Coordinates of C-alpha atoms in Angstrom, one line a residue:
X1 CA 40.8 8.4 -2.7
X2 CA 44.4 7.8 -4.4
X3 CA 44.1 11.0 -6.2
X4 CA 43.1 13.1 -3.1
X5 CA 46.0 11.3 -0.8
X6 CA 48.8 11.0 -2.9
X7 CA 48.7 13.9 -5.4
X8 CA 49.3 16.6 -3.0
X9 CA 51.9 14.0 -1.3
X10 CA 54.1 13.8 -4.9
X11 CA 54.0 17.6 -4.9
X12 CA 55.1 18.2 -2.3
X13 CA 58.2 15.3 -1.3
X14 CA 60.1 15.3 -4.3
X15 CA 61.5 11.4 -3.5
X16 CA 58.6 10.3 -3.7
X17 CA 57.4 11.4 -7.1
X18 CA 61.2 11.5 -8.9
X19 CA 62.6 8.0 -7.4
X20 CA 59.1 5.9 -8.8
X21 CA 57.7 8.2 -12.0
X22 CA 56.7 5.2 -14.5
X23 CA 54.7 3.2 -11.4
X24 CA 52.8 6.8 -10.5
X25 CA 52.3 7.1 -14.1
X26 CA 50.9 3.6 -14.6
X27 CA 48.7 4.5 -11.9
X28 CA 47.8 8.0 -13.3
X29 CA 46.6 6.0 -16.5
X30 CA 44.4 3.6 -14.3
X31 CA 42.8 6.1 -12.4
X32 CA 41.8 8.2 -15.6
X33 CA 40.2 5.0 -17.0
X34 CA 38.1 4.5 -14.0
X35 CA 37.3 8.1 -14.2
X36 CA 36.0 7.6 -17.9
X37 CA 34.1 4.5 -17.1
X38 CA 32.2 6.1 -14.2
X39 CA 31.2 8.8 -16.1
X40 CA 30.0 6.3 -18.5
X41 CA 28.0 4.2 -16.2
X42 CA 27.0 7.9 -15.0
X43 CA 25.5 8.2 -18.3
X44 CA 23.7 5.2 -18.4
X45 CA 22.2 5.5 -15.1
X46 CA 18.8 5.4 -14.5
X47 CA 16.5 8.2 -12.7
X48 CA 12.9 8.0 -11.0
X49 CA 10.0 10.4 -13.0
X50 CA 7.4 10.5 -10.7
X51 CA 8.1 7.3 -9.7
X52 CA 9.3 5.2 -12.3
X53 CA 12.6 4.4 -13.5
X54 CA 13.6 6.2 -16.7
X55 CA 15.2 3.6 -19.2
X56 CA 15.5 5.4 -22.2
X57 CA 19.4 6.3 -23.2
X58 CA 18.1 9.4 -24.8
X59 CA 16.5 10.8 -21.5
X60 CA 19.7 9.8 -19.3
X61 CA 22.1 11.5 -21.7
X62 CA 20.1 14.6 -21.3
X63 CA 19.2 14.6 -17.6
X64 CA 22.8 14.1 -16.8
X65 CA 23.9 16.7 -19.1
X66 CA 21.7 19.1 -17.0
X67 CA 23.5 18.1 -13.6
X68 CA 26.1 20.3 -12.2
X69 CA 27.4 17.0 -11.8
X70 CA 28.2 16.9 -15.2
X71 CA 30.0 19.8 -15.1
X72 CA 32.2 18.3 -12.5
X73 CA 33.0 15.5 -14.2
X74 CA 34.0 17.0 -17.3
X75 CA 36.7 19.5 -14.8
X76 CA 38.3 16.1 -13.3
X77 CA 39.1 14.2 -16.5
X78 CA 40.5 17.5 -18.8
X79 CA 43.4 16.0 -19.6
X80 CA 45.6 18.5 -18.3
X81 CA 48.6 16.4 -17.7
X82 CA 49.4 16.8 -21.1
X83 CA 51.6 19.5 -19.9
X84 CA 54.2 16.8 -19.3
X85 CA 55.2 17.0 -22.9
X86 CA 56.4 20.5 -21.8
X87 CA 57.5 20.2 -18.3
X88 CA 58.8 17.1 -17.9
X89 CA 56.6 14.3 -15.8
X90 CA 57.3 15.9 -12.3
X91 CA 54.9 18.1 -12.1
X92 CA 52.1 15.9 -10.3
X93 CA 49.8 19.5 -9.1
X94 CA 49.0 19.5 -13.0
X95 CA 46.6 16.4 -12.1
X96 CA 45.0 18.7 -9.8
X97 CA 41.7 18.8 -11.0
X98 CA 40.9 15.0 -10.6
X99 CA 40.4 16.2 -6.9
X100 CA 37.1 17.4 -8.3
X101 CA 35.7 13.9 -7.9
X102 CA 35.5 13.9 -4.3
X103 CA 31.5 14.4 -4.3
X104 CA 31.8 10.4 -5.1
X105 CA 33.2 9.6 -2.2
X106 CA 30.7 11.4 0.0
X107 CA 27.6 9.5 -2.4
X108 CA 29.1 6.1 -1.2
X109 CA 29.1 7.0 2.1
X110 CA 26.1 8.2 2.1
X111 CA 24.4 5.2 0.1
X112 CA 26.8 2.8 2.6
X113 CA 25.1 4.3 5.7
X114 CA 21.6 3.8 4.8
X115 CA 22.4 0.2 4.0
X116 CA 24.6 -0.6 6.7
X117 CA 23.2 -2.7 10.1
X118 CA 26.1 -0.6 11.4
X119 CA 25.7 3.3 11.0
X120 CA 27.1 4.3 14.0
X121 CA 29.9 2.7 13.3
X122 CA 30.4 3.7 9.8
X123 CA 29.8 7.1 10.9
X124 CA 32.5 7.3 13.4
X125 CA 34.8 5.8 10.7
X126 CA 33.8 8.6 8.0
X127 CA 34.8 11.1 10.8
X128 CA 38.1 9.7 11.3
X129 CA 38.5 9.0 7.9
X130 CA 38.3 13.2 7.2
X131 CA 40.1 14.1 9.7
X132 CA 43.1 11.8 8.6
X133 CA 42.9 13.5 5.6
X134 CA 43.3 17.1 6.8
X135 CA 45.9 16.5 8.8
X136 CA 47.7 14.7 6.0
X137 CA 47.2 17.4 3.5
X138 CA 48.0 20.6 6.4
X139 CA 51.4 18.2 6.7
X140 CA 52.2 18.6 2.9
X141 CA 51.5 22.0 2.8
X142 CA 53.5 22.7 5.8
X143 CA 56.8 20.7 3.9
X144 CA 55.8 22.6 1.0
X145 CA 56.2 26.2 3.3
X146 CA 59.5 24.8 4.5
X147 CA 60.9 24.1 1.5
X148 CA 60.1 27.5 0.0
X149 CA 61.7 29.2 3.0
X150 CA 64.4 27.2 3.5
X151 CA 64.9 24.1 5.8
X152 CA 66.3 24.6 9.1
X153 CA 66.5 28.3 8.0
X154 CA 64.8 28.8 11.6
X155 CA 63.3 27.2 14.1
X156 CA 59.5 26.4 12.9
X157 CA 60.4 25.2 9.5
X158 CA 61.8 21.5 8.9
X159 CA 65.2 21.5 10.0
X160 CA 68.2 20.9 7.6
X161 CA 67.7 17.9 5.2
X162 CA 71.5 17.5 4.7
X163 CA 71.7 16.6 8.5
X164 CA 71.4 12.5 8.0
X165 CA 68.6 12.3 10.7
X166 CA 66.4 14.4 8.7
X167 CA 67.1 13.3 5.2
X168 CA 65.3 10.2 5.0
X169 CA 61.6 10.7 3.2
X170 CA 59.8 8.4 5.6
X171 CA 61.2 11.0 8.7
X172 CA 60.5 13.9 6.5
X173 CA 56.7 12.7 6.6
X174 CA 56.5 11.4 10.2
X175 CA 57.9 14.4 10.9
X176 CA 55.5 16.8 8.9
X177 CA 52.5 14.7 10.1
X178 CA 53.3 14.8 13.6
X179 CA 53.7 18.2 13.3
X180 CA 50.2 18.8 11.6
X181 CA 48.8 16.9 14.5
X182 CA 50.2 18.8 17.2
X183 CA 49.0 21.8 15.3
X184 CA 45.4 21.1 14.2
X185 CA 44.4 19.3 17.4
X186 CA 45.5 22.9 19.3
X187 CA 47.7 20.9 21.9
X188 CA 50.9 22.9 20.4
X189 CA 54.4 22.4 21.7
X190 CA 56.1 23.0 18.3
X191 CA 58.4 25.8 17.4
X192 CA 56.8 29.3 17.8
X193 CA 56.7 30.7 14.5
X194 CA 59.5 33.1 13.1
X195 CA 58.2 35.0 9.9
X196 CA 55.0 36.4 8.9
X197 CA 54.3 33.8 6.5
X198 CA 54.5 31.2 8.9
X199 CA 52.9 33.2 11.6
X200 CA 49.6 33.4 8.8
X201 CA 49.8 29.9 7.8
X202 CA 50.1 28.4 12.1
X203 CA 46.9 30.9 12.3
X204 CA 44.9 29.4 9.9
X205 CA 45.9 26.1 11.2
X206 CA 44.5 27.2 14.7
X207 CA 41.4 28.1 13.1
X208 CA 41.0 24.8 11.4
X209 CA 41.8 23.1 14.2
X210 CA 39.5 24.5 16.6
X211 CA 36.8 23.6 13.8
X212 CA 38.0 20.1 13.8
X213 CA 37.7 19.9 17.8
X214 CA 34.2 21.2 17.6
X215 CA 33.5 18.6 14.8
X216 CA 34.8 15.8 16.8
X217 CA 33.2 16.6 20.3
X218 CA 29.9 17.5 18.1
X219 CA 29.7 14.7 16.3
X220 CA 31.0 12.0 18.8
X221 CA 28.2 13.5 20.9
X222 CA 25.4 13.2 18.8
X223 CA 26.2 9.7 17.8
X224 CA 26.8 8.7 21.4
X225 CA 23.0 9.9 21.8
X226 CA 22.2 8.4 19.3
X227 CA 23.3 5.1 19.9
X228 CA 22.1 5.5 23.6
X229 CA 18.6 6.5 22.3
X230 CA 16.7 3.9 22.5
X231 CA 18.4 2.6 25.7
X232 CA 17.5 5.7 27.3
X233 CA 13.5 5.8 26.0
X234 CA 13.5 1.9 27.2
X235 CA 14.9 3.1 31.0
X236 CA 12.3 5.7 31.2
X237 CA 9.6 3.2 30.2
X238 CA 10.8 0.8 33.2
X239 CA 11.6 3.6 35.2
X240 CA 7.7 5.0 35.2
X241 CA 6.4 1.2 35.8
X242 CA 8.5 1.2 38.4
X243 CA 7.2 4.2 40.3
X244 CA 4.0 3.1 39.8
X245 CA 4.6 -0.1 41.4
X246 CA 6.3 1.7 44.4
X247 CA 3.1 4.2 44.6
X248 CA 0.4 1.6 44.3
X249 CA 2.4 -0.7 46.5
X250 CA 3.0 -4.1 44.2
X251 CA 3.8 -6.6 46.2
X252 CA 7.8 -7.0 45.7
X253 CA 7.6 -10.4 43.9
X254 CA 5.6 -8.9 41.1
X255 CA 8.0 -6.0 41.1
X256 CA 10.9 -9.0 40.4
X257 CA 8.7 -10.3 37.8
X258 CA 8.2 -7.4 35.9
X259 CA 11.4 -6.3 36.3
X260 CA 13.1 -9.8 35.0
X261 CA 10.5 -9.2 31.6
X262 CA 11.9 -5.9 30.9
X263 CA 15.6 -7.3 31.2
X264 CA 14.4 -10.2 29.2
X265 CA 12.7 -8.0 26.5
X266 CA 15.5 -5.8 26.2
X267 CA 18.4 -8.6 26.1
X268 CA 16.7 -10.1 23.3
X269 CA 16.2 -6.4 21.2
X270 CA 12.4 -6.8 21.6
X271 CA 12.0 -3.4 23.4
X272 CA 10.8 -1.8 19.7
X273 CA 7.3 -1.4 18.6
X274 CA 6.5 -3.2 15.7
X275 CA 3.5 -1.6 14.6
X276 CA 5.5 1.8 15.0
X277 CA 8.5 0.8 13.1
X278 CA 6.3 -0.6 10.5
X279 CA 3.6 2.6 9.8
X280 CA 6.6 4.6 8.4
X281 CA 6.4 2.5 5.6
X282 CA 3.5 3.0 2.5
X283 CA 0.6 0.4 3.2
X284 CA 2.0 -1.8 0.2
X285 CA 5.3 -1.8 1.3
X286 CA 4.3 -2.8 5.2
X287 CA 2.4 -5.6 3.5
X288 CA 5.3 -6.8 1.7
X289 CA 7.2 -6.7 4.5
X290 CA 4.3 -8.5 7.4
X291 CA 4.2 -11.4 4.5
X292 CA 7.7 -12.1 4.1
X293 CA 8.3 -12.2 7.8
X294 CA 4.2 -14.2 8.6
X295 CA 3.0 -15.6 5.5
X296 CA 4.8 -18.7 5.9
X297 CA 3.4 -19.4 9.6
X298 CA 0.1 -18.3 8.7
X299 CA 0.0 -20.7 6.1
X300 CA 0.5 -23.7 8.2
X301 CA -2.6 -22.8 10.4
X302 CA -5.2 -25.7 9.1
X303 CA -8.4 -23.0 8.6
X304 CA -5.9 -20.3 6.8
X305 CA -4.2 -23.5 4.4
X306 CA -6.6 -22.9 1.2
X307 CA -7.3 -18.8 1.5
X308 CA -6.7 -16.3 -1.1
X309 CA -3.6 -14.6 -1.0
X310 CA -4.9 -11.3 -0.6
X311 CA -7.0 -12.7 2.8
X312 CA -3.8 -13.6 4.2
X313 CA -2.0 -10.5 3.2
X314 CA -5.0 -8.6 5.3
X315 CA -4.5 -11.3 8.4
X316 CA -0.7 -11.0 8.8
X317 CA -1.2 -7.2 9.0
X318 CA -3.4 -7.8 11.7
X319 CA -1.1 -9.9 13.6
X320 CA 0.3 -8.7 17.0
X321 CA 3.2 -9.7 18.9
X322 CA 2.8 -10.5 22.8
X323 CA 5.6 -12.0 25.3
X324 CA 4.9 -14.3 28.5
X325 CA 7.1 -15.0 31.3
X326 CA 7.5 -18.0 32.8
X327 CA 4.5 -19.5 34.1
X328 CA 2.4 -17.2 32.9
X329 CA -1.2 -18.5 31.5
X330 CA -1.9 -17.6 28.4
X331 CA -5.5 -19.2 28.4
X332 CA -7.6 -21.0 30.9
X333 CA -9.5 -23.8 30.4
X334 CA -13.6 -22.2 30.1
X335 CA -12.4 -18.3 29.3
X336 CA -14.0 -16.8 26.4
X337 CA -11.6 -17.5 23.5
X338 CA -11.7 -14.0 22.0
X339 CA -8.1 -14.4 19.3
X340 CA -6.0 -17.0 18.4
X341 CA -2.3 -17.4 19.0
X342 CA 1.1 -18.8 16.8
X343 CA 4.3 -19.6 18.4
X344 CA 6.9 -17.3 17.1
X345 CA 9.7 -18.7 19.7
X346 CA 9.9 -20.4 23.3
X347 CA 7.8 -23.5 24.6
X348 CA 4.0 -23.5 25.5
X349 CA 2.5 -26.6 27.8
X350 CA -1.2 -27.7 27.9
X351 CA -1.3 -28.4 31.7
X352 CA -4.3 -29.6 34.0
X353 CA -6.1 -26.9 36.3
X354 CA -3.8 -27.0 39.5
X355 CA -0.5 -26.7 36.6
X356 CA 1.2 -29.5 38.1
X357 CA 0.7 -31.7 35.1
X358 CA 2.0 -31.3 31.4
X359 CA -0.3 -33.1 28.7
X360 CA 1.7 -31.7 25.5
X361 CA 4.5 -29.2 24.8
X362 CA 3.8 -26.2 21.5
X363 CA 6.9 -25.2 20.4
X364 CA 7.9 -22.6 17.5
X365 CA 5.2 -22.8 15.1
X366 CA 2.4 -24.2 16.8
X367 CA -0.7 -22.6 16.9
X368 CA -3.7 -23.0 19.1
X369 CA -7.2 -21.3 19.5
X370 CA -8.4 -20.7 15.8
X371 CA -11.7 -22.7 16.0
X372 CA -13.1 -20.2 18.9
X373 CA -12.3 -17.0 17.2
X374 CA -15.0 -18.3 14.6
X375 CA -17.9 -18.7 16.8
X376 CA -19.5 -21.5 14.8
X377 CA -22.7 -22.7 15.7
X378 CA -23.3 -26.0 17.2
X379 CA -19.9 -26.0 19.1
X380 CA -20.3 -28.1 21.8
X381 CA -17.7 -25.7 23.3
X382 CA -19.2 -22.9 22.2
X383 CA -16.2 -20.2 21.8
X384 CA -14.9 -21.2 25.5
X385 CA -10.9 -22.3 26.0
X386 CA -10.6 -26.1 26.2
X387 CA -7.8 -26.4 28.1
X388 CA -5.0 -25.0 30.2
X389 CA -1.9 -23.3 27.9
X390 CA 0.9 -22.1 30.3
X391 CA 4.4 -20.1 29.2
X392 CA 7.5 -22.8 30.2
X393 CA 10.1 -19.6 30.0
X394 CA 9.8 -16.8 27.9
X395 CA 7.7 -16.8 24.9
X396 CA 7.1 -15.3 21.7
X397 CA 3.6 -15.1 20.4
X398 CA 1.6 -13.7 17.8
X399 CA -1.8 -12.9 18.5
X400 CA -4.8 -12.6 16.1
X401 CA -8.3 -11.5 17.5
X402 CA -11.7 -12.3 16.9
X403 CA -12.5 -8.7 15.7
X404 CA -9.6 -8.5 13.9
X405 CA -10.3 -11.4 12.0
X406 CA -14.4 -10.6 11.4
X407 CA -13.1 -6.6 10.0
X408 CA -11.3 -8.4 7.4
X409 CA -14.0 -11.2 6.6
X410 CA -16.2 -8.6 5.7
X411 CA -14.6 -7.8 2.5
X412 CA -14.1 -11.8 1.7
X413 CA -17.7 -13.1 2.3
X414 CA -17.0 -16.4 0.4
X415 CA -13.9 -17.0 2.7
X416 CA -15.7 -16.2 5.7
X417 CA -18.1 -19.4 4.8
X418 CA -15.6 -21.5 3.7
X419 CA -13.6 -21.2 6.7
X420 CA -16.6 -21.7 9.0
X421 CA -17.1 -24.8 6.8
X422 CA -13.6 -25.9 7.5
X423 CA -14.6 -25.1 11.4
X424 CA -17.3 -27.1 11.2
X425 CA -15.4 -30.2 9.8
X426 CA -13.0 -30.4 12.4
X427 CA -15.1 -30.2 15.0
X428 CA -17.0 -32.6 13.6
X429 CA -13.9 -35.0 12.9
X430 CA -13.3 -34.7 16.9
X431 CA -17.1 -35.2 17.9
X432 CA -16.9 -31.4 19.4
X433 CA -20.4 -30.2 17.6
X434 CA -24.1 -30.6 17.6
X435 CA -25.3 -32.0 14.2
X436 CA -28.5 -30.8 15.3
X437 CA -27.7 -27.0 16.1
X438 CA -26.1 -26.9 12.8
X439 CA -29.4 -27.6 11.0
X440 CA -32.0 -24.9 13.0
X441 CA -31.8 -22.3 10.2
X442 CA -30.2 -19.0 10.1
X443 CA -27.9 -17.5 12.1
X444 CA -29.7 -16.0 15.1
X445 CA -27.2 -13.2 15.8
X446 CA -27.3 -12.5 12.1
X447 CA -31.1 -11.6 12.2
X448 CA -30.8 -9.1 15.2
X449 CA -28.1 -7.6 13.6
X450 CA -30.4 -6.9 10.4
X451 CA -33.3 -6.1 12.2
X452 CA -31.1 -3.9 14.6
X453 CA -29.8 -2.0 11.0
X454 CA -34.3 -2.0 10.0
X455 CA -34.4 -0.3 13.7
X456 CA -31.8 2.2 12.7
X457 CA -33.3 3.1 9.3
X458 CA -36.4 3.6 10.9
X459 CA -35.5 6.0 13.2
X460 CA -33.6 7.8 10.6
X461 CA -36.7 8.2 8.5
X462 CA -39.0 9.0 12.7
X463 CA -36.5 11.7 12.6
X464 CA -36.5 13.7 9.0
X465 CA -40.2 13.1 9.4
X466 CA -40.1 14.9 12.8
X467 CA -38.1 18.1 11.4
X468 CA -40.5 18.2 8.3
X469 CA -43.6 18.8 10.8
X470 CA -41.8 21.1 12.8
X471 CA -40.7 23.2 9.7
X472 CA -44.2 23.3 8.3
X473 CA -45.3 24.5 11.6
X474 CA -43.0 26.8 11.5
X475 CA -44.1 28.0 7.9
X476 CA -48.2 28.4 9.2
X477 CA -47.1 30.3 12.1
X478 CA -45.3 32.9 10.3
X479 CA -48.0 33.1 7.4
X480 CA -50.4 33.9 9.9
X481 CA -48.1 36.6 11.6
X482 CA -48.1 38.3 8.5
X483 CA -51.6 38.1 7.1
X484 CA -52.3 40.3 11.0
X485 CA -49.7 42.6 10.6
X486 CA -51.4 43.7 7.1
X487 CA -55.1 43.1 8.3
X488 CA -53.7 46.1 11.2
X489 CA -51.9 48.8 8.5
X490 CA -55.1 48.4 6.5
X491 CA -57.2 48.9 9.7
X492 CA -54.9 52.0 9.9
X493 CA -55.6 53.4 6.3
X494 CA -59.1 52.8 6.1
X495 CA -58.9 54.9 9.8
X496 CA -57.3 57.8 8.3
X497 CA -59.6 58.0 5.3
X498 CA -62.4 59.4 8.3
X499 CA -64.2 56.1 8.3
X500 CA -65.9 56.6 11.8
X501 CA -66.6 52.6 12.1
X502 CA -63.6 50.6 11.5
X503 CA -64.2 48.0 9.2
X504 CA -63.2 44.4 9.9
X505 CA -61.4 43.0 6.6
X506 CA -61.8 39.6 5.6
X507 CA -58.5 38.9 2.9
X508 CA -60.5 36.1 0.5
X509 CA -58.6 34.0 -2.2
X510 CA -60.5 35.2 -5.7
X511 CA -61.9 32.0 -7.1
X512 CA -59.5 30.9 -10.2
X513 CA -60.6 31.3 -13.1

């Protein structure tokens, strides 16, 4: 960034490169030794083959050498200041070619705006960043024109330097740069142009500024939709719900209800679906990510305490997230308890069947519900809700179902056993199972579902058995076909021959032999 903004400025404002030579120099010096230690680092980089990271010095020499990058790299530290020794130190457009190295710039913002929580933002910023730029460099170039035609030789050029008011360096920028932004921003009201020189160069500065214009209103655009994207797919989700509540005629309260969860969901940047956010990502990866955000609550849930890490790893990927509104039950005391629930955030209260009454208040990492979802067997519950669990305000929940769970047991047959055992021991800690049920012998469920698989099988092998008979059916009727049509063409030879009696012929197997 120095070298692009102030090389072209020494160049062309004598002042400022002839009244402070040994600090530009100094300067000069420190930028050529960050240029030689990035191409060092450059060197020493690592790359991915096929996925993993290269290491080896000998390989990153080589694959860097390959780069047009490389190439690049070499043009912006030839040291071609060495002219100086010739010239004199005044010549700053000799350091030209460290200009080259611009492609780093647009790799950090590049690298900055994937990382960034802020991209909009930082995009807007690049965009003013580059404009800035051009207009600072068409203002050097245009003091640079000037000076080769002559200040105040006419009107378009800078006027007259020896006039007091225009001999100052800071003016003779301001000036310059206001100029360049009256130009490139095609609002005009400078000087017409008086020679053909100037009339090229205003021009291409009318071309370049129309480009600029496009690239702002383009750009601003698109990052205006961008940011207003998910707003807008939110308001056409509420929008529909909304129409459907009109059409089917909702009464208004549950309108005002569904319509204060939406403002709630979206205040609180809820409005995003995890499980869509989340499937860009490889399975591994997604895992990672569920466990570092649900391994710790998981953890704390008494039946889940002792698993294997890879059982959890399964569960937390099965974990969905749910919101409840005020007053809104999330069980009922005697309904089928089908998955069980963690409090992510907000306040749940166990309250008696009219609701009036609050027993106990779950907060943020309580859990309820996980002794149901494992149908054990002598529950004197069975899997039925034991109580009343209402939303206080808004909550935060993350559900995990029965069939969800099971799936997952089915690969960790030891874990489903010990968790049942688990089950069974606090149930029977809080005097909630039948001793006796526990003790009748398999499970009953389990023995219809093998003899349903036995039924299955069975009719698998009722119908290969079916399609056998019909093909050897098939086989005997065409046989016999055949053995007619020849008995009939040799009925027809032995015709021919003047046989006045047809003879019947009876095709016999010869015995073996």
């Amino acid at each position: 960034m120095y070298n692009l903004l102030m090389l072209v400025c020494r160049a062309c404002f004598d002042e400022l490169q002839t009244e402070h030579t040994y600090t530009w120099m100094t300067l000069d010096l420190l930028s050529d030794l960050l240029y030689l230690l990035d191409t060092l680092v450059r060197i020493r980089t690592g790359f991915l083959d096929q996925g993993l990271l290269v290491h080896d010095l000998k390989r990153l020499r080589q694959n860097y050498m390959k780069t047009r990058l490389f190439k690049l790299d070499v043009a912006s530290i030839l040291p071609t200041d060495i002219a100086y020794i010739w010239l004199g130190p005044n010549f700053p457009e000799l350091r030209y070619n460290r200009v080259v190295r611009i492609y780093r710039m647009s790799e950090f913002f590049q690298r900055t705006e994937t990382r960034t929580n802020f991209p909009n933002l930082f995009r807007i910023s690049n965009l003013v960043l580059y404009i800035i730029v051009i207009i600072h460099w068409n203002a050097c170039i245009y003091f640079a024109i000037s000076k080769v035609i002559g200040f105040g030789s006419d009107q378009w050029v800078y006027p007259d330097v020896n006039i007091p008011e225009y001999s100052h360096l800071m003016r003779k920028y301001v000036f310059s740069l206001y100029w360049s932004t009256l130009t490139l921003t095609t609002i005009g009201e400078t000087p017409p142009p008086a020679r053909d020189e100037e009339f090229v160069f205003v021009v291409c500065d009318f071309l370049v500024g129309v480009l600029i214009f496009a690239t702002i209103v383009g750009n601003v655009g698109a990052m205006i939709s961008n940011m207003n994207a998910a707003r807008a797919n939110f308001q056409t989700r509420v929008d529909g719900v909304k129409r459907y509540m009109r059409l089917r005629g909702v009464t208004r309260t549950l309108q005002d209800r569904v319509v204060a969860y939406f403002d709630h969901v979206w205040a609180y940047g809820k409005a995003g679906d995890e499980a869509a956010v989340l499937a860009s990502l490889p399975i591994r990866l997604r895992a990672e990510v569920a466990s570092n955000v649900h391994m710790e609550t998981i953890r704390k849930v008494r039946i889940f305490a002792d698993c294997e890490a890879g059982l959890l790893i399964e569960l937390v990927l099965k974990l969905k997230p749910q919101v409840f509104g005020p007053g809104e039950y999330i069980c009922r005391k005697g309904d089928v308890g089908r998955e069980m629930y963690i409090v992510k955030d907000g306040r749940l209260a166990v309250v008696s069947d009219d609701g009036l009454k609050q027993f106990v208040v779950l907060s943020s990492g309580s859990y309820f519900g996980e002794i149901s979802i494992l149908n054990i067997k002598g529950s004197k519950s069975g899997n039925r809700r034991t109580a009343n669990i209402m939303s206080i305000g808004y909550s935060d929940l993350y559900c995990l179902s029965k069939d969800d769970l099971m799936e997952v047991l089915t690969e960790y047959p030891d874990a489903k056993q010990a968790l049942e055992d688990k089950g069974k021991a606090i149930l029977m800690k809080d005097g909630l199972i039948d001793e006796e049920c526990t003790n009748v012998g398999p499970d009953p469920k389990t023995l219809d579902q093998k003899v349903s698989h036995l039924e299955t099988l069975l009719d698998g092998v009722h119908t290969r058995l079916a399609r056998l008979l019909a093909q050897q059916g098939s086989s005997v009727a065409s046989t016999r076909a055949r053995l007619t049509s020849l008995e009939t063409a040799v009925c027809g030879i032995v015709s021919s021959l003047g046989s006045a009696t047809p003879t019947l012929l009876t095709i016999t197997t010869p015995p073996e032999e």
